[in-house]
Amino acid sequence: MIEDKNQSRTSLSDLGEFGLIEHLTKNFTIKQSSTIKGVGDDAAILNFKSKHIVVTTDLLVENVHFDLSYMPLKHLGYKAIMVNLSDVYAMNATATQVTVSIALSNRFPLEAIEELYAGIETASQIYNVDIVGGDTTSSTKGLIISVTAIGEIDSNDIVYRNGAKPNDLLVVTGDLGAAYMGLQVLEREKEVFKVNPNNQPDLDAYTYIIERQLKPEARKDIVKLLKDLNVKPTSMIDISDGLSSEIIHICKQSNVGVELYENKIPLDPQVISTCEEFNIDSTTIALNGGEDYELLMTISQEDFPKIKGNPNLTVIGYMTEKEKGMHLVTRGETLIPLIAKGWNALNDQE
Amino acid sequence: MIEDKNQSRTSLSDLGEFGLIEHLTKNFTIKQSSTIKGVGDDAAILNFKSKHIVVTTDLLVENVHFDLSYMPLKHLGYKAIMVNLSDVYAMNATATQVTVSIALSNRFPLEAIEELYAGIETASQIYNVDIVGGDTTSSTKGLIISVTAIGEIDSNDIVYRNGAKPNDLLVVTGDLGAAYMGLQVLEREKEVFKVNPNNQPDLDAYTYIIERQLKPEARKDIVKLLKDLNVKPTSMIDISDGLSSEIIHICKQSNVGVELYENKIPLDPQVISTCEEFNIDSTTIALNGGEDYELLMTISQEDFPKIKGNPNLTVIGYMTEKEKGMHLVTRGETLIPLIAKGWNALNDQE
């Protein structure tokens, strides 16, 4: 008889579905006063009193949205929450609850799912959201994570995508393109590893961009900053598909045009150096890279003094009349029409 | 060159993700006054004023929860909504909104997804819920549907699983075991079809049980009925995993025992005859079959006159002190301990 040497692997079928859910949720704590009842009944009960409620949902599929050969499960759990909270913050709201559903094949032992949930729990602690429900089931192939995030907001504070006006400033948080370049480095190392599994990669030059890919942070701090600065954007969206695609969403929904200045787009030095190494144009990456989870907003010109010089906010262009179209103004002062290449999940697979 | 004769297939990649979402959501209408903003922004905005909010979510995975070889996509879309609304009704609440995320491989043409959405939309019309968000992405294999349902309720009306008291009556809606037996018939016909694809099955004797499997209805009517009868159950749960498993949930969460009478369990004649045909014990099916989406509740004895004789509600037992345990009282008056075999998704696959 062959002995199982891998003693730390607990089979999911040993626990059963109810056992698994109980095991995974037993440490969940309630932090929000709006959570009346979390996990453990047919549904969660929430009470937001006079506040409006924000609801958003995203689905992450193995080998479409993430690759477990370089994505640690703990990071994946964390990122699954970030992706959704980012949408809540893009409404200028406070995230309060999430539900998390996972489907997984029997190739995952309990310990792997504990890792995933550890990341989910860490995110919920840091971002102060309650995990109030979910579903755990099997898949015939791979891991699928579905998160729904809920938030609260005073109706006066809501910022939609459709409020941009001509002459408003186009403002972005943080820097762009890093998550995409981090992914390129990880993909390259995966190929190197396939050829020579003993190769020890030196990734010191890429720590920032790899972290941006593996452990992005949603910009909760920006919602607070805008409140502190007494600035209410005229429109806002989060950057998940790429700057270009998100600007076009705002323009179309707000019926305005835009002039985006290439030389204003914030790039981290690691993005620039890695782009040079990979021989890719860094502007193309910033425009189309995706997964940055920064916030893109338009603000009225009169609010400019309030944000001027703030290191978190960069003015990258301004909105125009719709008839003027949507353009990138290059370093050579040429106008190029903006196109949404974005990150098109439906074209990404074979 | 081989011509594509199948002119009605539109590739999903022709449309792209944004195109697909726009195409699928363009006909969605808003029916609920609590829906301030539906699809089209980073998140939906809802306003429930003084009401409490109910949130529940479920994930359906191809070849785990459904088999497209006999499940029409329109029915699948409908059923995905029912599964979630059932949880909202189990809190005694009114369902108001859903979000629907789907991941699908490129083997599905646009027309297939339109079918799926047609079922989702039909359900949302009939059950008066708004579709306020979702995510559409690709999968490497099969179809995955994630639905989050939201409802509203006055805080006084909420019914949890943990309120059952000794001497309360155990009451179930509708009849049990039909969905499971419908599945058995469909599985058998699939095997027959594999052997002889020209065989025309005669399913007339199974119409009710097949419909229970393919097109279940959530018991929205019961929430209204209970209100009309002025009955507030002391506990309630929906029957998705099987009667036995749900009774045990109520007992454990309410700290009570139960005596369930075998001869009181409501069975449709088609269930009885099909069980005989398959040589399965019908009580076992009712206890463990699952997917019935009926409501199981406990009500105070003093409410009995209000429900007496109502064809929608069957008293099947009563709650006891916890120490007396959880038992099935058989037709032969023998006490058998209740065991949750349920429908364990995690053991169901290879």
XYZ file of C-alpha atoms in Angstrom, chain B residues 15 61 103 114 129 133 164 178 184 190 196 222 241-242 244 284 317 321 343:
19
model
C -19.560 41.632 -30.437
C -22.017 25.396 -12.748
C -19.003 33.048 -17.721
C -29.981 35.338 -25.890
C -37.602 42.075 -9.969
C -26.093 44.528 -12.803
C -38.748 27.487 16.136
C -40.788 15.772 -7.874
C -34.025 10.666 -12.921
C -30.358 10.776 -22.080
C -30.606 5.148 -30.120
C -46.641 31.954 -0.056
C -31.078 20.343 -0.523
C -33.924 18.094 0.653
C -34.351 16.201 5.890
C -36.281 8.695 0.800
C -44.892 17.191 12.147
C -37.558 19.779 23.166
C -27.578 16.908 -2.072
